[in-house]
Each structure stands twice: as C-alpha cells, then as structure tokens.
Coordinates of C-alpha atoms in Angstrom, one line a residue:
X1 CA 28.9 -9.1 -105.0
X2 CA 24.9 -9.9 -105.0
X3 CA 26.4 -12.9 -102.6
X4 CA 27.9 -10.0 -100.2
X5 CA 24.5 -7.7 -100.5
X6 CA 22.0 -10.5 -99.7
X7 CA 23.5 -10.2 -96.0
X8 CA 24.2 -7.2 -93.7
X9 CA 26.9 -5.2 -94.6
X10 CA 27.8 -1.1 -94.3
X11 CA 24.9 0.0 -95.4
X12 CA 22.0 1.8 -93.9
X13 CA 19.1 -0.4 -92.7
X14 CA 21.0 -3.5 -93.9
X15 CA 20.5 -5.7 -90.6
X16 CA 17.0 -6.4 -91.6
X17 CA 18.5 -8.7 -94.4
X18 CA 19.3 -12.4 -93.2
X19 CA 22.7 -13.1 -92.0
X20 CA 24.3 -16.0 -92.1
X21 CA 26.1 -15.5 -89.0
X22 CA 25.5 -14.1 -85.8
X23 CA 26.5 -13.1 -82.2
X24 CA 24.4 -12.8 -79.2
X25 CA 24.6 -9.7 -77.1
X26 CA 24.9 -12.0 -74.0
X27 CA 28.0 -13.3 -75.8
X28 CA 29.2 -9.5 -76.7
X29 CA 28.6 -8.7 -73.4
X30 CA 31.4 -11.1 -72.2
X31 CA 33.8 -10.0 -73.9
X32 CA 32.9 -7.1 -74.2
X33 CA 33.4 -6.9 -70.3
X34 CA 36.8 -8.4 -70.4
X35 CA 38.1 -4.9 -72.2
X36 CA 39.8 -2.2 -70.1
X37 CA 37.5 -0.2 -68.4
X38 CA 38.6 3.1 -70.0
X39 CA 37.6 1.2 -73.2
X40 CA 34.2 0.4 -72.1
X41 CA 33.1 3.8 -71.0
X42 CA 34.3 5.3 -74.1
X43 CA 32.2 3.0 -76.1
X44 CA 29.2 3.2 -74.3
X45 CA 29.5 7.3 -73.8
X46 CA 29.6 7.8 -77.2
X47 CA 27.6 4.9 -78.5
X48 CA 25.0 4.2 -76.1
X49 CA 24.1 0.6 -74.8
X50 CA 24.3 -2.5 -77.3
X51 CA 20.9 -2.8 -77.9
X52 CA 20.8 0.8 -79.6
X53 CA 23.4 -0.3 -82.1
X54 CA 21.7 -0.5 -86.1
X55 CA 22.7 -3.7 -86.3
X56 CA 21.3 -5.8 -83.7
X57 CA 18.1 -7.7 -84.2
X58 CA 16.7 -9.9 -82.2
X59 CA 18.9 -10.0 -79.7
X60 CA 22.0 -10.7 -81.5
X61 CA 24.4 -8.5 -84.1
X62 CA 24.1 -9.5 -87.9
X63 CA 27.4 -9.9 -88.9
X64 CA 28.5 -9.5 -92.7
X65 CA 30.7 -12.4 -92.5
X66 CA 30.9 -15.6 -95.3
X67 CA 32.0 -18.6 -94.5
X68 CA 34.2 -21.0 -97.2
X69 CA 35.5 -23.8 -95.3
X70 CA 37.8 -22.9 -92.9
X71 CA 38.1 -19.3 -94.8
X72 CA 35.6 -16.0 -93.4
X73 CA 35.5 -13.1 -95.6
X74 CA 34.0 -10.4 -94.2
X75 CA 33.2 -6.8 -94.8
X76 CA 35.1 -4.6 -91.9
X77 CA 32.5 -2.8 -90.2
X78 CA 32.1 1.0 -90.5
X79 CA 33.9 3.6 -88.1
X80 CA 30.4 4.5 -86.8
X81 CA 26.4 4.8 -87.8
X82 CA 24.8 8.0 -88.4
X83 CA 28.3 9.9 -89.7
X84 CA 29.7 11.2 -92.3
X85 CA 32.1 8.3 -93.7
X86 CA 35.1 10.5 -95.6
X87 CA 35.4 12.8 -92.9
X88 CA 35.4 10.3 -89.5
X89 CA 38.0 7.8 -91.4
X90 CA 40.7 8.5 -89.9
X91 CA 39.4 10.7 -86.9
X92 CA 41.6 9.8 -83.9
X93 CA 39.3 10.6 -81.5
X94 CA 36.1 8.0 -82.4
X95 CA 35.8 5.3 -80.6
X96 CA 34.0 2.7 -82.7
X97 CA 30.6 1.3 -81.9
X98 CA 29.4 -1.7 -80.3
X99 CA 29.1 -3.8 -83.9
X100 CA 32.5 -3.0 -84.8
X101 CA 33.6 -4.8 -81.3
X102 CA 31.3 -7.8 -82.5
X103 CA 32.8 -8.6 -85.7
X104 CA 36.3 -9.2 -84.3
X105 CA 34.7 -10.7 -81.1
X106 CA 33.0 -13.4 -83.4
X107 CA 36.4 -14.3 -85.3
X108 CA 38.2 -14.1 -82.2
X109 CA 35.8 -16.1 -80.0
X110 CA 33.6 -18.1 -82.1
X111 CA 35.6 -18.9 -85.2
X112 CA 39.1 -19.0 -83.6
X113 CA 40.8 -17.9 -86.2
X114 CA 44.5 -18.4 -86.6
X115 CA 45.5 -15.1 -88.5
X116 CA 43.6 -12.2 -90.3
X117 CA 44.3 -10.9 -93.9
X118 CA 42.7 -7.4 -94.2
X119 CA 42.3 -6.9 -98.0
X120 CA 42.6 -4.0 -99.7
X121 CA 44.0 -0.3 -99.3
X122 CA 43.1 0.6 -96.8
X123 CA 41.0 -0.5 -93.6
X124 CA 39.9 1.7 -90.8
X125 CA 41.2 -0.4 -87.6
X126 CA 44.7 0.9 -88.3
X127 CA 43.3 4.5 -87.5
X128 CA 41.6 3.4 -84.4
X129 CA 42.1 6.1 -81.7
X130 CA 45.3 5.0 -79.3
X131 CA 48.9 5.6 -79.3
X132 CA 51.0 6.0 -82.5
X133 CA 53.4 2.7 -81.5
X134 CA 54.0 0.7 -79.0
X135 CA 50.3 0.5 -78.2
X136 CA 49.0 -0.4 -74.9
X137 CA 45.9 -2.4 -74.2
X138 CA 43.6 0.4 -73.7
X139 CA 44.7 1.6 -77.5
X140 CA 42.1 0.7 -79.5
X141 CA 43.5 -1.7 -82.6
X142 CA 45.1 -3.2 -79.5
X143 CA 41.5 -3.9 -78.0
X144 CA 39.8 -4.9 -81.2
X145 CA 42.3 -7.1 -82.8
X146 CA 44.5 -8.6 -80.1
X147 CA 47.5 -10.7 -80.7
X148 CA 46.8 -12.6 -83.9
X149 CA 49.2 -12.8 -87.2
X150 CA 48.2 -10.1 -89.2
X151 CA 48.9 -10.0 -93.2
X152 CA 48.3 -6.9 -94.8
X153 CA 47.9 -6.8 -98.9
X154 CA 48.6 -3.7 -99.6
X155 CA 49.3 -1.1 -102.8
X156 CA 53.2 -0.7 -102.9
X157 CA 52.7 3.3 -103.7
X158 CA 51.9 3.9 -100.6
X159 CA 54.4 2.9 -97.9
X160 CA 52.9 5.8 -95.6
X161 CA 49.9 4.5 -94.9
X162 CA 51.2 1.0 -94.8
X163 CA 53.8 1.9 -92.2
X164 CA 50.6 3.0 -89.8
X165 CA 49.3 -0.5 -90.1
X166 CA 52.4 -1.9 -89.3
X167 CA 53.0 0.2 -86.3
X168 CA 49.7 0.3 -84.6
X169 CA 48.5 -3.5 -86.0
X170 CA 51.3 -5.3 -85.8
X171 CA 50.9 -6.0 -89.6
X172 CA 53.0 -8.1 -92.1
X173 CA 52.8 -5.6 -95.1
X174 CA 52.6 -7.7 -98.5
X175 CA 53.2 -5.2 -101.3
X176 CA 51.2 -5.5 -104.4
X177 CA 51.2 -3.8 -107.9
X178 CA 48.8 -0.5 -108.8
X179 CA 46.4 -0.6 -111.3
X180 CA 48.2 -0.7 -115.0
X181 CA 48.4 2.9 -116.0
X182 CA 48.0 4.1 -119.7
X183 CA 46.9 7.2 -121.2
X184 CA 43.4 9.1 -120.5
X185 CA 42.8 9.7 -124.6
X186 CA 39.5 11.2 -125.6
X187 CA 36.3 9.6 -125.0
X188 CA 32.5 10.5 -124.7
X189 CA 31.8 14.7 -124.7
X190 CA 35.8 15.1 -124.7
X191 CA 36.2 12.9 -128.3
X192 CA 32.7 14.5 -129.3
X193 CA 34.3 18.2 -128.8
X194 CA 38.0 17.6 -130.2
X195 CA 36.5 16.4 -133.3
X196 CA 34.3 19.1 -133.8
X197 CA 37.5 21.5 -133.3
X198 CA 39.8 19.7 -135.8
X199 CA 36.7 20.3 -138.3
X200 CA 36.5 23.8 -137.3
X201 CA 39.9 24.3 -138.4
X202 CA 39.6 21.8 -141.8
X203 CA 36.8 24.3 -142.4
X204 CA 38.6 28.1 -141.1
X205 CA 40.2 27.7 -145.1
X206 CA 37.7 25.9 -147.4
X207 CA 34.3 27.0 -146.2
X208 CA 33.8 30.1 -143.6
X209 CA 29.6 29.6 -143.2
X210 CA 30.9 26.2 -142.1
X211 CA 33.7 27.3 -139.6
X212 CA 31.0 29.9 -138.2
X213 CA 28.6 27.2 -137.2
X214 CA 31.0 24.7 -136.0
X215 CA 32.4 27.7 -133.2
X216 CA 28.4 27.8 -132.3
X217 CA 28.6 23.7 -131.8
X218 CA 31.3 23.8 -130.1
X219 CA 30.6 26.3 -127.5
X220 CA 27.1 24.8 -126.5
X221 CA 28.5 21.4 -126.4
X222 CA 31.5 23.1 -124.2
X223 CA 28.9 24.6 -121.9
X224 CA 26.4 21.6 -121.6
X225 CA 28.7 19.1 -120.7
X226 CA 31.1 21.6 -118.5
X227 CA 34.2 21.2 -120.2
X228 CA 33.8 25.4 -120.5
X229 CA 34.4 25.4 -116.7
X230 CA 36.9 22.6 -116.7
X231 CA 39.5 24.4 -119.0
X232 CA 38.5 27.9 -117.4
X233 CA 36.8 29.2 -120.2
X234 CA 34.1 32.3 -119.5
X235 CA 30.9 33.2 -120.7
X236 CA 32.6 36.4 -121.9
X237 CA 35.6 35.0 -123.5
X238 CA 35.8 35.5 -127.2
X239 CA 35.8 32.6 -129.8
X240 CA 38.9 32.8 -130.8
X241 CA 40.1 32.6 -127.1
X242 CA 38.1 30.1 -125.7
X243 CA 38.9 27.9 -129.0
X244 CA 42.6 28.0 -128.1
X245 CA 41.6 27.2 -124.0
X246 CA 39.4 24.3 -124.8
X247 CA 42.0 23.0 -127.1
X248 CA 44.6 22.8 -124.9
X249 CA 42.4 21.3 -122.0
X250 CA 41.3 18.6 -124.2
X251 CA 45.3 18.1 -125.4
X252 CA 46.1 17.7 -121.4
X253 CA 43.1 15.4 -120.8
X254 CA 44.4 12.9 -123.4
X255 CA 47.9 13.2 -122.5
X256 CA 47.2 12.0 -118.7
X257 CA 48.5 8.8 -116.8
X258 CA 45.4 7.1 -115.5
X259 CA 44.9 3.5 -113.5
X260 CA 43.2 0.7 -116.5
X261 CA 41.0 -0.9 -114.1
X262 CA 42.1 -3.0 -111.0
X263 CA 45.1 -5.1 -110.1
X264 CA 44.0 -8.4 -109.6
X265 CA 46.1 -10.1 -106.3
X266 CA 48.2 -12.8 -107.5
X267 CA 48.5 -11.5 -111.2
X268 CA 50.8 -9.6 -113.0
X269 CA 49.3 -7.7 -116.0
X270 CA 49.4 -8.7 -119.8
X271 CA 48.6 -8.0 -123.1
X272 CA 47.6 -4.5 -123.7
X273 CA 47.8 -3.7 -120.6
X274 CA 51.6 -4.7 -119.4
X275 CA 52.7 -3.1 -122.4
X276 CA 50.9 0.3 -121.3
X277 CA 52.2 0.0 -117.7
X278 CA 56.0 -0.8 -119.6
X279 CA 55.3 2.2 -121.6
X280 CA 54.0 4.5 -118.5
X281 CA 57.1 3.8 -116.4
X282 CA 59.6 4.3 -119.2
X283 CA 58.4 7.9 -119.8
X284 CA 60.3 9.5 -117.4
X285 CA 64.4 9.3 -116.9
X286 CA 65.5 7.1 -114.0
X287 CA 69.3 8.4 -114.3
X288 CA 72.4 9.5 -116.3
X289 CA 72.8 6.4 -118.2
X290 CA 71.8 5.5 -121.5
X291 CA 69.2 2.6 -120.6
X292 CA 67.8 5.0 -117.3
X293 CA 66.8 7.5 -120.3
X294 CA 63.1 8.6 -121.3
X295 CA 61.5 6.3 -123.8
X296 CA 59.8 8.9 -125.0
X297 CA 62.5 11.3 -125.0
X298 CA 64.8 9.1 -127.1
X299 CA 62.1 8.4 -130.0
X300 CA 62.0 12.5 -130.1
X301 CA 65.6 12.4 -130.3
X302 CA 66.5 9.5 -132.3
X303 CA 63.8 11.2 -134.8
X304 CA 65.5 14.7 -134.3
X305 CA 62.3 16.1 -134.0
X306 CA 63.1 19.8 -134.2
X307 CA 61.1 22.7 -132.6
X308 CA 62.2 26.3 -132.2
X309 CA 65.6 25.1 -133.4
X310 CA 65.8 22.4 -130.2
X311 CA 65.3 18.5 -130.3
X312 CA 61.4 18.4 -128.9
X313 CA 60.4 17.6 -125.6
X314 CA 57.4 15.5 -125.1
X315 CA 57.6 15.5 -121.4
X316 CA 58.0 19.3 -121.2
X317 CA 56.2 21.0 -124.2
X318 CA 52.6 23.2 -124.4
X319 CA 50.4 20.5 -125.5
X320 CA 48.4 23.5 -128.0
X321 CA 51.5 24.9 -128.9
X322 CA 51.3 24.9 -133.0
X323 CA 53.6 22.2 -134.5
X324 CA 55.5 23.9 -137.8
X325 CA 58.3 21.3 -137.0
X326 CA 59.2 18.4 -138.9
X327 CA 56.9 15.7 -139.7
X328 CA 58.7 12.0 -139.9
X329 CA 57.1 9.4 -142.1
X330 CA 57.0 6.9 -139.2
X331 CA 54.9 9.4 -137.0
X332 CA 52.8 10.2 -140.3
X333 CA 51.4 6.6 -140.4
X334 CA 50.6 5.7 -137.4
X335 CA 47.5 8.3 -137.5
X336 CA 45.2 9.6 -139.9
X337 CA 44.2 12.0 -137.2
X338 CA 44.8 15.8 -137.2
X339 CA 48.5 17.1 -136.8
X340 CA 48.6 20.4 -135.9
X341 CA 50.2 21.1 -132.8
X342 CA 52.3 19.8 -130.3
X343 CA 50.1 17.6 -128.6
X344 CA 49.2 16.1 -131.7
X345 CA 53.1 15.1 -131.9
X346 CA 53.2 13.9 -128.2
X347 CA 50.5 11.5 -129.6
X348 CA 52.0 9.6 -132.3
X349 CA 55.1 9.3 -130.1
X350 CA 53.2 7.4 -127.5
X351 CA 51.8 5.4 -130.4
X352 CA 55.5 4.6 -131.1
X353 CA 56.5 4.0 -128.0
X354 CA 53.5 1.4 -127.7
X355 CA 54.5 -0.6 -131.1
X356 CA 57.8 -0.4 -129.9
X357 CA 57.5 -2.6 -126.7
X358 CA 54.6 -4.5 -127.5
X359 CA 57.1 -5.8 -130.5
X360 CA 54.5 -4.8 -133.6
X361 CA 57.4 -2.7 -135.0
X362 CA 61.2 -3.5 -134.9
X363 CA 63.1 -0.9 -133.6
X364 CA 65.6 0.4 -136.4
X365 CA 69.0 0.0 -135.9
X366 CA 70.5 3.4 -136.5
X367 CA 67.6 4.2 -133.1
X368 CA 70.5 4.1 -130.7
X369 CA 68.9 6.1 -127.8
X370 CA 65.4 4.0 -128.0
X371 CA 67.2 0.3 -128.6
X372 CA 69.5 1.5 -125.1
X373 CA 66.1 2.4 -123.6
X374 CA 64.2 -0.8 -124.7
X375 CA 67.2 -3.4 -123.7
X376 CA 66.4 -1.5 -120.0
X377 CA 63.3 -2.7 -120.6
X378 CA 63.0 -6.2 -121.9
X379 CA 66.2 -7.5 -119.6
X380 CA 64.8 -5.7 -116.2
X381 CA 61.3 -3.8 -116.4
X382 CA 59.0 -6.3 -117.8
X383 CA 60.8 -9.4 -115.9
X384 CA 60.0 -7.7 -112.8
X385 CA 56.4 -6.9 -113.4
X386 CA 55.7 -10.0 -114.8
X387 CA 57.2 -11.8 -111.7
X388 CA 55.3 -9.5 -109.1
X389 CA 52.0 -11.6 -109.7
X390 CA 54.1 -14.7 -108.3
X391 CA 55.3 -13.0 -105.7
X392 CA 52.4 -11.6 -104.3
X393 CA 50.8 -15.1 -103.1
X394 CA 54.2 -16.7 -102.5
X395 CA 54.6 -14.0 -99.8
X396 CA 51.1 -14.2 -98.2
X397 CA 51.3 -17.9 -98.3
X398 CA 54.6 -17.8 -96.7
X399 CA 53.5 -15.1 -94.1
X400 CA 50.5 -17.6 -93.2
X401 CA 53.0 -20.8 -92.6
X402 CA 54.6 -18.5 -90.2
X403 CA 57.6 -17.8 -92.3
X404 CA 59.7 -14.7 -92.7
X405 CA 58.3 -12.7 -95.6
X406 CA 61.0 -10.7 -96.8
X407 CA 61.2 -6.9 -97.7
X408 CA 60.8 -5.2 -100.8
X409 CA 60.9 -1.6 -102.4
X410 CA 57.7 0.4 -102.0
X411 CA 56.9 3.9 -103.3
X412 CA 55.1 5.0 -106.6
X413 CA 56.2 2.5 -109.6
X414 CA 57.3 5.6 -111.7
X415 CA 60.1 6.2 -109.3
X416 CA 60.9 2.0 -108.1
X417 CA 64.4 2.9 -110.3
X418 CA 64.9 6.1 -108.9

C-alpha cells in the first residue's frame, strides 16, 4: 500500500508525487486522435483540452501504474476530477476524462499487453456510457479497452453486476468466494451496554439503590454512543420501555451475519473462519430432505427445546422474548453468560453448532436431525469450499493460456443449494 501511495493514484493533487511511469500528451494525442470523432468531442466538451486534466505534469500524464516483470498493476483511474465519486459511478451519461484514456493508451500502446485482469468488485469501465451489448466503436468500454482478453475476478454473489462486464467488456467472469461470514456478537459500546443490562436485572431482586443507578448508566451510555437512536428509543420513553427496546436491539446486533475480513484470491478459508462460514450457510434449510435441513433448526429440535408448547425456532423467534423454556445441560455449559431470554438461547445454539463442525464436540448419537445435517456438510459443504481456493487460480491461469474456462454457479453462497 505505501508502495501504491508514493506514486499518483485517485486522489486529489496526487500527480505532484513521482511516477514511475508516464505518457506524453504528444503520444495521447495520437491515439487519442485515432478515436471516433463523436468520442473526441464528447471528451473534450466535457473535459476541456489535455493539458487541463489534474494529472498532467510536465507535459506528460503520471500514470499509477507498477511494473513487476512482465506484470503492470495499476490503479483504474477515476470516472472524473472534481465530482462526487458514489454518485457519478455508474452515471451513463459521463464521458471519462482525458487521464482515464491515458492509462489504457499506455498499456495498449506502450506496454503491449497481451490481456487485462481487472481485480476486484467492481471497476468503473464496465459502466462507461455506450450501448448495453453489442457495443459499437463509438461505445465507450469499446473505445477505452479495445479487443484484448479480458479476465474478470469477481465476487460470485453478484452475477448482476458481473453479467454487465461480460456484456459491455467482453469479460471472462472468474467467480470467487465472499468474505467468511460469522456472527456480529457484542463488541466496544454494544458489549459495554449489554453488560450493564444483565447487571441491572442480577440487581432488579437483590439490591434496588443498585438497579436505580445502573438504569441511570445505561441510558447515558445509550445516548452518548447512539445506540438510543439505533434501537428507536426516545428521550421521552420510560425506563422500563426503553430497557426492553435497547435489549432487543442489542440481541439483533449479535445475532447478525457479517463478512470476517476479506477473501484472499487463490485461498479458501480455514480454521475459525471456514468453520464460521460452514456454520453461516448451514443455518437456513436448502430443501425437504433430511441433510437440506437447518443446522440450527435440528440442534433446537433434537434438544426439544420447548417454547409456548412448540419446538423453538431460532431462525424465527423475538430475540427479547423472555425464555421460561427448558434449559438443557449441554446449552448450560457452553456459557456462563446470562440466560434470560430467547436470544440468549439462540446464542448457545450457535455455540453448538460451532463445536459441532469444527469437531471439539462429537455429535451424540441419538442427534438424528443434526448428524443428517452435518453428513450434508462434511461429504459436500466443506469439500466445496475448501476446493474454491484451487479453483480460483486454476481458472484465471487457464483463461490467460487462452483456454476455455468453464462455468460455475453464482448467486449469494446462502442460497448455492437452493
């Protein structure tokens, strides 16, 4: 990264660091000229000549382009200078500026280069203004890129964006896995504030001075950090209601699916994290059939955890919803932590499902539901993920020896059996 910052890149001002690598606006000219005319007027009607663009200097564009051998990693230039960024991404009306032509003008011209591999989900040439397929040359991903092999990494949830790529760049999309999901939990203010509520109620029945002051606590913490807002909580509200809102808002927040980081191309994920991606998927039913059940589902059952005289739900339930259900030993000792309502149980039945797949506990025999749900998962779920690493680079590689790179399923991982 400070490799990528000592040069030019995106940023404001940034041509007045040394580039590496250059190209002079007599050769940008040249090509430049070689563009349909429409193009050209475009360009210089909304941009203005070349020598107005931010990132010439003396003379020539600063490109932010590393050379490795015969490999250029570069950072794709901006949509424009002097916009707003989020809302002119995928505008299908701005033509991009002179700089942007540059870049590809330089790998096309000067470097040569046999194919492109745009990183990352996703770029902005795929948005380019032009038709939506079948583009013509005066279409602007058409006029920028040209005909080159084009090899697209990109995140398999998201086969909508990755089909514009493929229509309007010509692009070889290589699928690759999201993030490892795994649950939110509490952390910072959030931990800070649930723990001050399980004390209030410790306290409501031993010591009520204590109980009084921990409400105080907990509403100014509430209010200084925002959480008040967050779980729609009002100045007004009484304790005793906005106790019972914050609770629940902090039971959702721990509860929710969130990305662990990034996915590294190449490598499938381990450890702690494959298991909590294994876990993630496996929460929610695939089909009618034993193994295509909820993990989570089938601990609840196979426990015959009862609430309001019906097996629980832990995919469906009210999180703050008072638990006066039955309380199996196994749940007790995975946490010393307060059990008091239902989101307390939802808890300690991810914790199961965790020590379940990771292997630190053996699933009991008479668990019928959860060994039919965990044979789904050692004989098919975890062999795929583990093998999409592989895969990943044995496609690109295959795409850049100009060899078919076959198709696979795309779409959300939580719904790949669906």
């Amino acid at each position: 990264m400070e490799f990528i910052l000592a040069g030019p890149t995106n940023a404001d001002g940034s041509a007045r660091r040394k580039s590496r690598f250059s190209l002079s606006i007599e050769d940008y000219e040249r090509a430049f000229e070689k563009l349909p005319e429409a193009v050209r007027e475009a360009v210089r009607e909304r941009w203005g000549s070349t020598s107005r663009d931010p990132m010439v200097r003396d003379g020539s564009f600063q490109l932010p382009i590393l050379l490795f051998g015969n490999l250029v990693v570069g950072v794709q230039p901006a949509r424009g200078y002097n916009i707003d960024p989020k809302e002119t991404y995928h505008d299908p009306d701005l033509v991009p500026p002179h700089n942007y032509f540059a870049f590809y003008f330089w790998l096309r011209d000067q470097f040569g280069f046999h194919a492109v591999i745009h990183a990352g989900k996703h770029g902005n040439l795929e948005w380019l203004p032009g038709k939506a397929l079948a583009l013509s040359e005066a279409c602007y991903p058409e006029a920028v890129l040209g005909p080159v092999p084009h090899l697209y990494p990109f995140i398999v949830n998201d086969p909508g964006e990755g089909c514009q790529a493929k229509r309007r760049t010509s692009a070889v999309i290589i699928d690759h896995l999201t993030p490892p999901l795994t649950r939110a939990e509490s952390h910072g203010a959030g931990e800070e504030l649930e723990a001050l509520v399980d004390e209030f109620y410790t306290a409501q029945g031993v010591d009520p001075r204590r109980s009084t002051k921990l409400l105080e606590e907990i509403r100014f913490l509430a209010s200084r950090t925002g959480l008040d807002k967050d779980a729609g909580v009002a100045l007004d509200d009484d304790n005793e209601s906005a106790l019972q809102q914050l609770d629940a808002h902090l039971c959702d927040l721990k509860e929710l699916q969130i990305r662990d980081g990034l996915h590294i191309l190449g490598q499938s994920p381990d450890g702690e994290h494959l298991t909590d991606l294994l876990v993630a998927i496996a929460r929610v039913s695939r089909g009618d059939g034993d193994r295509d059940q909820s993990l989570q589902r089938a601990i609840s059952s196979d426990l015959n955890l009862i609430l309001a005289n019906e097996i629980f739900d832990p995919l469906d339930c009210d999180f703050s919803a008072p638990w006066d259900g039955n309380r199996p030993k196994r749940l007790q000792d995975l946490s010393d932590a307060t059990w008091r309502h239902a989101g307390d149980t939802v808890e300690r039945i991810e914790l199961l499902a965790i020590n379940l797949v990771s292997g630190d506990m053996k699933c009991p025999d008479e668990w019928q539901q959860v060994k039919a749900v965990l044979g789904w998962i050692e004989e098919d779920l975890r062999p795929t993920i583990l093998s999409c690493g592989e895969q990943e680079l044995t496609s690109l590689l295959k795409g850049l020896s100009g060899h078919f790179v076959p198709p696979g399923p795309s779409g959300a991982p939580l719904s790949w059996s669906s």
